[in-house]
Coordinates of C-alpha atoms and ligand atoms in Angstrom, one line a residue:
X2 CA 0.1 16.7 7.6
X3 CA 1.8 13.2 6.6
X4 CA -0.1 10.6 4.3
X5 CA -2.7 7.5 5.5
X6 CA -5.7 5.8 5.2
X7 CA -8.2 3.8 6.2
X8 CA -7.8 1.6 8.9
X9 CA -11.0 -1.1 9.1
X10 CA -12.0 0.0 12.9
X11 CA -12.5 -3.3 13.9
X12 CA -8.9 -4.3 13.3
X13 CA -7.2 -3.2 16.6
X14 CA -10.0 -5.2 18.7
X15 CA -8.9 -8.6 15.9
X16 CA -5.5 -8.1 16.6
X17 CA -5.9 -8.2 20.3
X18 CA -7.7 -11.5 20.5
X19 CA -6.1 -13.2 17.9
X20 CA -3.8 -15.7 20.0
X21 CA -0.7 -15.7 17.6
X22 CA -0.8 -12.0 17.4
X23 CA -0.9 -12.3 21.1
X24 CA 2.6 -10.7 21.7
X25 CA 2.1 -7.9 19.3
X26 CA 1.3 -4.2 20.8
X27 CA -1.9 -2.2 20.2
X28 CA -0.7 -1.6 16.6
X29 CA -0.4 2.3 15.9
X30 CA -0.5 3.2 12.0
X31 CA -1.9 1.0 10.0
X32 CA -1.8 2.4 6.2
X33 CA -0.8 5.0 8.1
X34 CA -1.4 8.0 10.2
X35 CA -4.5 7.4 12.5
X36 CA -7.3 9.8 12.5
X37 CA -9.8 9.5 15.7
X38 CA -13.2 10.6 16.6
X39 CA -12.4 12.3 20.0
X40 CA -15.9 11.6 21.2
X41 CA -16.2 7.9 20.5
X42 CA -12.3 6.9 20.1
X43 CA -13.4 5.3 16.3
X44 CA -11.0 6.1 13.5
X45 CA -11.4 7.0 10.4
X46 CA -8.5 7.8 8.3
X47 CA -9.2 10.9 5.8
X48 CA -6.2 10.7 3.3
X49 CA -3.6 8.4 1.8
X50 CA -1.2 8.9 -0.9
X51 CA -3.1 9.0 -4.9
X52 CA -3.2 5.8 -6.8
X53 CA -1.0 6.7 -9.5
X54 CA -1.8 3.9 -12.6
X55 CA 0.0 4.7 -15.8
X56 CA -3.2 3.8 -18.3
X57 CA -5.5 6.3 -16.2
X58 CA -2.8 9.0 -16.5
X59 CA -2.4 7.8 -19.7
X60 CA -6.1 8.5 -20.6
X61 CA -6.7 4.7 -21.3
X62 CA -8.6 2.1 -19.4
X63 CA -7.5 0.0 -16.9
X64 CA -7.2 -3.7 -17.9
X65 CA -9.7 -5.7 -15.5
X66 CA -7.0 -7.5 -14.4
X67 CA -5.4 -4.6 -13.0
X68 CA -8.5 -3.6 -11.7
X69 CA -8.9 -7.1 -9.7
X70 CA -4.8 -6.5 -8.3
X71 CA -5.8 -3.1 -7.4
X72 CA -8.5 -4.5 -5.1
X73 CA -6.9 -7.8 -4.0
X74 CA -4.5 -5.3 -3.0
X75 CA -6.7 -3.9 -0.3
X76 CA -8.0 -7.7 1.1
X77 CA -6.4 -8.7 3.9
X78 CA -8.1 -12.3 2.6
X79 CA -5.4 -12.6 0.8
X80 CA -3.1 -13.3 3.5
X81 CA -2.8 -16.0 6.3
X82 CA -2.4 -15.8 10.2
X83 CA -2.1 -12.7 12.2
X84 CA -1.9 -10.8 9.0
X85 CA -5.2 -11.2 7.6
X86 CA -6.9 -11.7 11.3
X87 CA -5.3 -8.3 12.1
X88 CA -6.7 -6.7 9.1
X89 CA -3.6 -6.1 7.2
X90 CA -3.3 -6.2 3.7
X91 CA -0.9 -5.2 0.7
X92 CA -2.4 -1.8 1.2
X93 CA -1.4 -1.7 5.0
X94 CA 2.0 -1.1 4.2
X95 CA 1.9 -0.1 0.7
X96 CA -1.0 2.1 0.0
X97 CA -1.7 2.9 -2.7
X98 CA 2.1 1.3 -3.9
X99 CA 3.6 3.8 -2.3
X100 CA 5.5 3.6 1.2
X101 CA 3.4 3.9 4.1
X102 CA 5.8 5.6 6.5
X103 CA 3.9 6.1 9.3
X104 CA 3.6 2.1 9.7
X105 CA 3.9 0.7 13.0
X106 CA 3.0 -1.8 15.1
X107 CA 4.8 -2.3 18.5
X108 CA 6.5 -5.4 18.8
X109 CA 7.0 -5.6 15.0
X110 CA 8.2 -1.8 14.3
X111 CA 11.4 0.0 15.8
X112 CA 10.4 3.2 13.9
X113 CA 7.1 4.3 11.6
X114 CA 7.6 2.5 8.5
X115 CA 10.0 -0.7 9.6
X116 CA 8.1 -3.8 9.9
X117 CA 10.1 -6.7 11.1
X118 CA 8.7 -9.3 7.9
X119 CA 10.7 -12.5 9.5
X120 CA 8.9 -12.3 12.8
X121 CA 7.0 -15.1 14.0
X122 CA 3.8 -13.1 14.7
X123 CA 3.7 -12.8 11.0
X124 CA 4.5 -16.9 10.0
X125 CA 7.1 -19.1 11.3
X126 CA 8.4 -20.0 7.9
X127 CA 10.8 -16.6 7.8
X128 CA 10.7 -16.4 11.2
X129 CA 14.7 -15.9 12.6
X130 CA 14.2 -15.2 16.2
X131 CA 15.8 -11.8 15.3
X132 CA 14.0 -8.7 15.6
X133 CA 15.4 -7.2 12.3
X134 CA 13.0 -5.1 11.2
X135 CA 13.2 -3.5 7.6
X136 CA 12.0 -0.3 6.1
X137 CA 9.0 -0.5 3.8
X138 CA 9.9 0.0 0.1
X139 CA 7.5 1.7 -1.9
X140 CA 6.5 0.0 -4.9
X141 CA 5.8 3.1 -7.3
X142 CA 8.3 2.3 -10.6
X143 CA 8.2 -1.2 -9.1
X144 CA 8.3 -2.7 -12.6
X145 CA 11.6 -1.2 -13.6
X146 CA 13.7 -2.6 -10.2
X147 CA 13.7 -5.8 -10.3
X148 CA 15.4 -7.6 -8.2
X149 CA 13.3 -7.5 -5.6
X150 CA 13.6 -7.6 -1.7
X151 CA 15.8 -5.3 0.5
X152 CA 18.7 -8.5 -0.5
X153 CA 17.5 -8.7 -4.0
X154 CA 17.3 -12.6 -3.1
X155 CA 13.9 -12.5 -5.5
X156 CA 13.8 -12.2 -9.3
X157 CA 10.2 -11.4 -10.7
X158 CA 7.1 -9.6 -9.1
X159 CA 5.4 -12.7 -9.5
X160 CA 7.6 -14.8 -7.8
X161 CA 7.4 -11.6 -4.9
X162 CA 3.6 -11.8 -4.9
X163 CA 3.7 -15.6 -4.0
X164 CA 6.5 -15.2 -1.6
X165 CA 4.5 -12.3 0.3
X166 CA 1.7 -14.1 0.4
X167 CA 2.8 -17.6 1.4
X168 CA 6.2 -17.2 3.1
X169 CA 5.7 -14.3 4.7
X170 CA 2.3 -14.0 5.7
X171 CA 1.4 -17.4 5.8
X172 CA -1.5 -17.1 3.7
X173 CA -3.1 -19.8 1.2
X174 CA -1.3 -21.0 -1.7
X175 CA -3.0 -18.0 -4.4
X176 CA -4.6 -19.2 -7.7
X177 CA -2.6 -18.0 -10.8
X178 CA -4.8 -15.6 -11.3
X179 CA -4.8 -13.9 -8.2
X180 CA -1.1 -13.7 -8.5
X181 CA -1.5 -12.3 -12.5
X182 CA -3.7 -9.6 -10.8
X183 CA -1.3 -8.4 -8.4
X184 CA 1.4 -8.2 -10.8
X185 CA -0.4 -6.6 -13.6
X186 CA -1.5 -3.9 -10.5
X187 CA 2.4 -3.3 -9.7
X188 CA 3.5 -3.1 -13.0
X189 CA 1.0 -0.2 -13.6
X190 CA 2.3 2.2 -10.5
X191 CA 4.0 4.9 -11.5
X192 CA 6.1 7.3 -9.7
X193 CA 4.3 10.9 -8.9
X194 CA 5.3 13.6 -11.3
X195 CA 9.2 15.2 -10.7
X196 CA 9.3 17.5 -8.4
X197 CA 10.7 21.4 -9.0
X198 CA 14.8 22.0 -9.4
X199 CA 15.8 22.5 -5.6
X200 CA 18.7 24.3 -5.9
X201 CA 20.5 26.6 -8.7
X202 CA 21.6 25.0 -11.4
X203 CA 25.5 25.7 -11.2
X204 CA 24.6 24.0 -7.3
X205 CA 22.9 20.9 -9.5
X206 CA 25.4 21.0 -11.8
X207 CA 28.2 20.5 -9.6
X208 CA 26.5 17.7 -8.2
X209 CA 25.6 15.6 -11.2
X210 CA 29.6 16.1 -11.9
X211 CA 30.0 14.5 -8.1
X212 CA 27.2 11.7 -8.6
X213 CA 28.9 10.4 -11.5
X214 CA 32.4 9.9 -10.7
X215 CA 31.2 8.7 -7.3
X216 CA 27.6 7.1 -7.9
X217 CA 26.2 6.9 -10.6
X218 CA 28.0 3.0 -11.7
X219 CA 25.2 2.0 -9.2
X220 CA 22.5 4.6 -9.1
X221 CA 23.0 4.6 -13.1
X222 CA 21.1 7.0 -14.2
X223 CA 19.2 5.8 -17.4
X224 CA 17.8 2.4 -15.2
X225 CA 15.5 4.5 -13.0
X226 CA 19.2 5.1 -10.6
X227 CA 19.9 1.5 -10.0
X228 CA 21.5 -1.4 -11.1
X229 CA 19.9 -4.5 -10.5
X230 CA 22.1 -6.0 -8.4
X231 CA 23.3 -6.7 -4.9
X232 CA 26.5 -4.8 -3.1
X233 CA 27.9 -4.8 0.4
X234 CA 28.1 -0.9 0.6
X235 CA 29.1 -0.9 4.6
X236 CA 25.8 -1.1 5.9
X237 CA 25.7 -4.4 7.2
X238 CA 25.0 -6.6 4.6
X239 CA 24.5 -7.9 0.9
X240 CA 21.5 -5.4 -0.8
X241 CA 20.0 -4.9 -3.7
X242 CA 20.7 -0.9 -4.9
X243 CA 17.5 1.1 -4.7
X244 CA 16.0 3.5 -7.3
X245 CA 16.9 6.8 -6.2
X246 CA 13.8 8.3 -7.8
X247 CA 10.4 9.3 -5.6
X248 CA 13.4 9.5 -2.6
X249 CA 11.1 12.4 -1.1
X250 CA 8.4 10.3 0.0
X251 CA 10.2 7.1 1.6
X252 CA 12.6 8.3 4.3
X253 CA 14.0 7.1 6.1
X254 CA 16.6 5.4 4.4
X255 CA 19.0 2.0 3.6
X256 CA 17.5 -1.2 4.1
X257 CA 16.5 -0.5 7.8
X258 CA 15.8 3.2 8.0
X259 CA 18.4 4.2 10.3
X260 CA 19.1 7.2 8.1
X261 CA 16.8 9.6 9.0
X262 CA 17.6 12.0 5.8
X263 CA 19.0 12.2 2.1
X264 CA 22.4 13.7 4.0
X265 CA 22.5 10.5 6.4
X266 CA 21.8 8.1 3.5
X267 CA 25.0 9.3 1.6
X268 CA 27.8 8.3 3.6
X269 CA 28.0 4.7 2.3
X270 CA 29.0 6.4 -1.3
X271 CA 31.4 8.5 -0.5
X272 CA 34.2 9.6 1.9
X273 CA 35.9 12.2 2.4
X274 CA 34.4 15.0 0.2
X275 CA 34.5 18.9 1.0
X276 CA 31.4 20.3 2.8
X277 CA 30.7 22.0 0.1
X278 CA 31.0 19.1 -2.2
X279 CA 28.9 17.3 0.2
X280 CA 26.0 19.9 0.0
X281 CA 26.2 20.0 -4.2
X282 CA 26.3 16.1 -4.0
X283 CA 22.9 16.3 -1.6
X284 CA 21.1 18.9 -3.7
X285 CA 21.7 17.3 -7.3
X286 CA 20.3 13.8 -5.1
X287 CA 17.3 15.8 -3.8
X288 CA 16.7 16.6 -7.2
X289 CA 16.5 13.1 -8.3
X290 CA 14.5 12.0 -5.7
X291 CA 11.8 15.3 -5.8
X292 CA 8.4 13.9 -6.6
X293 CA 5.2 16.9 -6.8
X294 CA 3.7 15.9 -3.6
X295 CA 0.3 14.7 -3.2
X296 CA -2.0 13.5 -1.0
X297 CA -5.8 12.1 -2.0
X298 CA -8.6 13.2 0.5
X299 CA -10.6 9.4 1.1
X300 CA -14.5 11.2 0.8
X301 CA -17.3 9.2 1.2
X302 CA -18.4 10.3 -2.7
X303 CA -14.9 8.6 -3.5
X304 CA -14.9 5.6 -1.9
X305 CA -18.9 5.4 -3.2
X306 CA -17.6 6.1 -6.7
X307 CA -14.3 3.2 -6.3
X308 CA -17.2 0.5 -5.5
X309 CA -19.4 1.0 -8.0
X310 CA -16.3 1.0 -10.8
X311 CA -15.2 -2.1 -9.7
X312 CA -18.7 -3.6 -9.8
X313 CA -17.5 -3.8 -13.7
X314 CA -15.2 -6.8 -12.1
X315 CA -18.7 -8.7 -11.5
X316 CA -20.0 -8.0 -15.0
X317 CA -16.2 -9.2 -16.5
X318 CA -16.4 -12.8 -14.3
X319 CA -19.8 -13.2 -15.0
X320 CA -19.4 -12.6 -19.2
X321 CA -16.2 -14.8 -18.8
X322 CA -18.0 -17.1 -16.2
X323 CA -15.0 -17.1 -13.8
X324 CA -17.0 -18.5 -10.8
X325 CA -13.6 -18.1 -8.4
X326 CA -13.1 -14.7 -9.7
X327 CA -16.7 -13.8 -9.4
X328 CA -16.7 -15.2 -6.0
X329 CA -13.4 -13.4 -4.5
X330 CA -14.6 -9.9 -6.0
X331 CA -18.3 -9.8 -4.9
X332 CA -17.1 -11.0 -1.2
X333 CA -14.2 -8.1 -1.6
X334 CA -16.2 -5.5 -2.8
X335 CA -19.1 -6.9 0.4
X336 CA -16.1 -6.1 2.9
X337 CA -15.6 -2.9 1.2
X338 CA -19.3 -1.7 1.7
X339 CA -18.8 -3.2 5.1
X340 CA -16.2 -0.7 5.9
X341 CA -18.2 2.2 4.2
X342 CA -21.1 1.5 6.6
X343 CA -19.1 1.2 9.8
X344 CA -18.0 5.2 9.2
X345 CA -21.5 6.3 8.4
X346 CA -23.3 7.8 11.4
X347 CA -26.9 5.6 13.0
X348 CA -29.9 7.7 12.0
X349 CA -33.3 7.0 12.7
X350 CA -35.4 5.2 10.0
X351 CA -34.3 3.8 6.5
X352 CA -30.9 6.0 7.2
X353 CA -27.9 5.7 4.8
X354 CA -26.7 2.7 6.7
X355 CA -29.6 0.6 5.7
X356 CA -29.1 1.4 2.1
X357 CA -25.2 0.1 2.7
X358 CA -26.8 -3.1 4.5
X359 CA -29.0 -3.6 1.3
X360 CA -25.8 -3.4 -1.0
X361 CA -23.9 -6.3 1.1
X362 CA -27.0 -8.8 0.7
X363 CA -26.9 -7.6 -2.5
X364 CA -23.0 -8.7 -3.0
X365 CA -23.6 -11.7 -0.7
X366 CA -26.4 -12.8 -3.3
X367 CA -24.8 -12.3 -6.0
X368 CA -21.0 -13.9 -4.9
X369 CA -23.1 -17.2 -3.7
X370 CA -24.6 -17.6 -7.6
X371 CA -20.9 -17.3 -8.4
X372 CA -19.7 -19.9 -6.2
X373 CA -22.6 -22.3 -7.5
X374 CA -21.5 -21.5 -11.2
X375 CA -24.9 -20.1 -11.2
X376 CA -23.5 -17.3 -14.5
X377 CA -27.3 -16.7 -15.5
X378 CA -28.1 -15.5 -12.6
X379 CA -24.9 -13.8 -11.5
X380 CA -25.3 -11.9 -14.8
X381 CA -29.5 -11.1 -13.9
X382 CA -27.9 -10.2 -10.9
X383 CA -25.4 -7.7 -11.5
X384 CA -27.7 -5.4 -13.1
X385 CA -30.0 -5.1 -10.7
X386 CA -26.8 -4.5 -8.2
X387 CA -25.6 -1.8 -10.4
X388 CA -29.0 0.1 -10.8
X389 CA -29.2 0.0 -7.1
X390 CA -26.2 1.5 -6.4
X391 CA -26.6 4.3 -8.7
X392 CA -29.8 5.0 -7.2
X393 CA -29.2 5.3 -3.6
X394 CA -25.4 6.4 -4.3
X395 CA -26.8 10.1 -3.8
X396 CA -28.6 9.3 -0.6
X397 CA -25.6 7.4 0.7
X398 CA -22.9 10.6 -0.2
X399 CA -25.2 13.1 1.8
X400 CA -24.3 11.3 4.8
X401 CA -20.8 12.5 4.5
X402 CA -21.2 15.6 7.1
X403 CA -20.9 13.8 10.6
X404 CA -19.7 10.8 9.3
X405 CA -16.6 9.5 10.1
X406 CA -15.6 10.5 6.7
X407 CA -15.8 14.1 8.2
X408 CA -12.1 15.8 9.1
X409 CA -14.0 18.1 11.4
X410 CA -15.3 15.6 13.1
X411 CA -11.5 13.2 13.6
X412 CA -8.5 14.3 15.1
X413 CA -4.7 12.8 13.8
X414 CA -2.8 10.6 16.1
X415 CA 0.9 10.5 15.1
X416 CA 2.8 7.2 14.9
X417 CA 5.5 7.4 17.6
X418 CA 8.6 8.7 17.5
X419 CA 11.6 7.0 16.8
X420 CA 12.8 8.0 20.5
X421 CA 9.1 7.2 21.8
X422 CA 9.6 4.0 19.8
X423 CA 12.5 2.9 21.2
X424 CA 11.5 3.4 24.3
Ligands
LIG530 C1 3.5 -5.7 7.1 C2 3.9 -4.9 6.0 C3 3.9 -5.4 4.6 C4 2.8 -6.1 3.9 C5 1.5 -6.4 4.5 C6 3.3 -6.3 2.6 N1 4.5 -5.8 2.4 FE1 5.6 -5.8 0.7 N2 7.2 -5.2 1.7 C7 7.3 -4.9 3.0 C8 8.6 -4.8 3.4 C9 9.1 -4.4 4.8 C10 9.4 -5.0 2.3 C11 10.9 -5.1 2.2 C12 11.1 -6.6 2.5 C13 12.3 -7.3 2.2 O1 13.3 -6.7 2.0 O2 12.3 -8.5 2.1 C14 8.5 -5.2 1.2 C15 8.8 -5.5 -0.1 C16 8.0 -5.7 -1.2 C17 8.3 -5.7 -2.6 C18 9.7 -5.6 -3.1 C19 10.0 -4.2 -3.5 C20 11.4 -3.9 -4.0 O3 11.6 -2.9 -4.7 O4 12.3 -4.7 -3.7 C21 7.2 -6.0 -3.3 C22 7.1 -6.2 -4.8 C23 6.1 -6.1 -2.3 N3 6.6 -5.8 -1.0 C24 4.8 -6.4 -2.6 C25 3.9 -6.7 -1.7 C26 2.6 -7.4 -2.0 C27 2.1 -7.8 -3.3 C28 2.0 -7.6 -0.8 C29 0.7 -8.3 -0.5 C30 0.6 -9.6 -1.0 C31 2.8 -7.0 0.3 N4 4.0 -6.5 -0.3 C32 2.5 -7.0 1.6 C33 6.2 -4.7 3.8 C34 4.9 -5.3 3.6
LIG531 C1 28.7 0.0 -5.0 C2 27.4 0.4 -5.4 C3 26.9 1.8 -4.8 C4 27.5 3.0 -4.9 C5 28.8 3.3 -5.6 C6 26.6 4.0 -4.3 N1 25.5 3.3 -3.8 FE1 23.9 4.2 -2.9 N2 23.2 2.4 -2.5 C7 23.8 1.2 -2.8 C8 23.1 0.1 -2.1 C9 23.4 -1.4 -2.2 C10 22.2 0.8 -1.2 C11 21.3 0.1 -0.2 C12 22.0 0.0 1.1 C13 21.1 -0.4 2.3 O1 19.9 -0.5 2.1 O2 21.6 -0.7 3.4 C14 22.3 2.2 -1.5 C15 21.4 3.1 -0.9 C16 21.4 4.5 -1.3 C17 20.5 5.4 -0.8 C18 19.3 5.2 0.1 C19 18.1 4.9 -0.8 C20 16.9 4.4 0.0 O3 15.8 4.4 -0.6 O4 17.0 4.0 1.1 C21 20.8 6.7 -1.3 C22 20.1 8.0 -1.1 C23 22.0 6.4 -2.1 N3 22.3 5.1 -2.1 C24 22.7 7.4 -2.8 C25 24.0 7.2 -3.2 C26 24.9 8.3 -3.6 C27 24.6 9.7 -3.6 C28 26.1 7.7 -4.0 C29 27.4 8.4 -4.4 C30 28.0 9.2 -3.4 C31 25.9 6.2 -3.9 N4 24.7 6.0 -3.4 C32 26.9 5.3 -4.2 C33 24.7 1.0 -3.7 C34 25.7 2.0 -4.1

């Protein structure tokens, strides 16, 4: 079973009537495999890949500002044009930060998890009139990588963030602190723990003894198996050299996934070695690139539990009366419960859903005494939020069996593949 997540259910029926999306396909994996109710063709997406943070594996608290990146993360609000009227957001093809690689949309994709960035569909300010699409990176270890960018063309996450946001995806010039919040996000994703030794050590060995003579003055192993810089290694251009660790998770490979394994991605080092060389060289690399696989199951409880943490957001802008902070997290978190309640089943009387539909008012009232710099009652507000949630939170979980939060109930749908795509 390969990683996803959610995808809003009203996202495919945006992106086909939004008129500059117009030339786009039905789009297929949107953070990532597609899970479908057979009876009623909704979707509902039942895992994606664990949000790894260093301070909560660390024991320690999130900062709120990590907190607010974490969930800007998920808004597609945050970006402009077809992007955001699609439903796409940072999470769409990072989830979670790491790589979704079942991503594809037809007309921007030529495999799961290449997205041509510099179409115009996207925003006319990249756009090159090639379609050139590049793999997704995942951004787990982001913080030790810089440059960034397949070319390495950009320095700083923060200067990324803006670029993503505006260039790319045409979106609204962000406030400083929406670009702070991404970053402090990225720079707390972590890489999964290593993976176990896949091969004897005398095989390993031999390898390391390969990657060094032949690699290792780019992958250098003591800066996370990269360099920082840019190289013309053969594969038709200037790029930046990539990490090497977490490799399990991100294939394919090189800038625009045409290599479809660790043994294609090699080539462009070397030349010439024994098979057996070869083989040691590929084991020691598998080795670097082993990560303990994971995969986080999205429960109703879960997702119930993630919205009422990040109601601590509200209590933070309303102590700091940050009236635009306020206002972006109660309408993000409204959007959030939106997309709880279009999974939960209709039942007759005051069901589950109603309680849902009681929470958005409730994050509608509350993000409108934001935006009117109303703090007193934001702050008599939030309270009364919070105790309501925690009361019907138990009602609300019950309704999991059913649901579309209910594997029984959803079959996958695999992203094409790459011969399907390129058909
Ligand atoms: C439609 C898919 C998509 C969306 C949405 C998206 N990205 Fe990316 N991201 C990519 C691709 C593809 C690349 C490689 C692009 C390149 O080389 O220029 C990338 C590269 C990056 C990198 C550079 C990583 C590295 O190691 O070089 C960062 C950082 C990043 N994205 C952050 C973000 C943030 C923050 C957002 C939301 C504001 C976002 N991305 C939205 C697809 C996406
Ligand atoms: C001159 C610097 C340089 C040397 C030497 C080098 N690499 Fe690379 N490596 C790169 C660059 C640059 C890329 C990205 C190329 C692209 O995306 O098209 C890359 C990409 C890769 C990738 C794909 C990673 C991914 O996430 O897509 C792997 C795996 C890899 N190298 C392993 C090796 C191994 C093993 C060797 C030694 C045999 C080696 N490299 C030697 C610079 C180098």
């Amino acid at each position: 079973m390969r990683r996803g997540a959610v995808l809003p259910g009203a996202m495919a029926l945006l992106l086909s009537i939004s008129a500059s999306a117009q030339d786009l396909g039905q789009p297929h994996a949107i953070e990532g495999l597609r899970w479908v109710d057979a009876a009623t063709g909704r979707i509902g997406v039942v895992v994606r890949p664990p949000q790894l943070l260093r301070d909560e594996i660390a024991g320690s608290r999130l900062s709120n500002l990590a907190r607010l990146g974490a969930l800007a993360f998920r808004q597609p609000a945050v970006l402009g044009g077809a992007a955001r009227l699609a439903g796409l957001s940072c999470a769409s093809c990072h989830p979670n930060g790491a790589a979704n690689v079942e991503f594809f949309v037809p007309g921007l994709s030529d495999r799961p998890g290449n997205v041509d960035v510099t179409h115009s569909a996207l925003g006319d300010l990249l756009a090159n009139g090639r379609h050139d699409p590049v793999n997704i990176p995942s951004l787990r270890g982001v913080a030790q990588t810089a440059p960034y960018g397949r070319s390495g063309a950009v320095a700083s996450l923060r200067a990324f963030a803006r670029r993503a946001i505006v260039t790319e995806f045409e979106g609204d010039e962000p406030p400083p602190w929406l670009v702070d919040a991404l970053v402090a996000y990225q720079n707390q994703l972590v890489l999964p723990r290593p993976g176990p030794a896949v091969a004897a050590p005398e095989i390993l060995a031999r390898g390391a003894a390969i990657f060094e003579i032949h690699c290792a003055r780019c992958h250098i192993p003591s800066a996370a198996y990269q360099d920082g810089r840019r190289h013309d290694v053969g594969t038709g251009g200037v790029f930046d050299t990539p990490s090497l660790r977490g490799l399990a998770e991100t294939a394919p490979y090189l800038h625009d996934g045409r290599a479809a394994d660790l043994r294609d991605a090699l080539s462009h080092g070397v030349s010439g070695l024994a098979p057996r060389a070869f083989t040691d060289l590929q084991a020691h690399v598998a080795g670097i690139g082993a990560v303990a696989a994971g995969e986080t199951a999205i429960t109703l409880a879960g997702e119930v539990a993630g919205l009422t943490a990040d109601l601590e957001l509200l209590a933070w802008a309303g102590r700091r009366e940050f009236s635009a902070i306020g206002t972006f997290v109660a309408t993000a978190l409204r959007r959030e419960a939106g997309l709880i309640h279009a999974r939960l089943r209709k039942t007759s009387g005051e069901g589950p859903r109603d309680l849902l539909l009681g929470w958005s008012m409730a994050f509608r009232d509350i993000g409108q005494a934001f935006e009117a710099g109303d703090f007193i009652r934001a702050r008599t507000l939030y309270p009364q939020l919070a105790g309501r949630l925690r009361r019907d939170a138990p009602r609300v979980v019950a309704a999991a069996p059913g649901s579309l939060y209910d594997p029984a109930r959803l079959a996958p749908v695999r992203a094409p593949s790459d011969a399907e795509a390129q058909r």
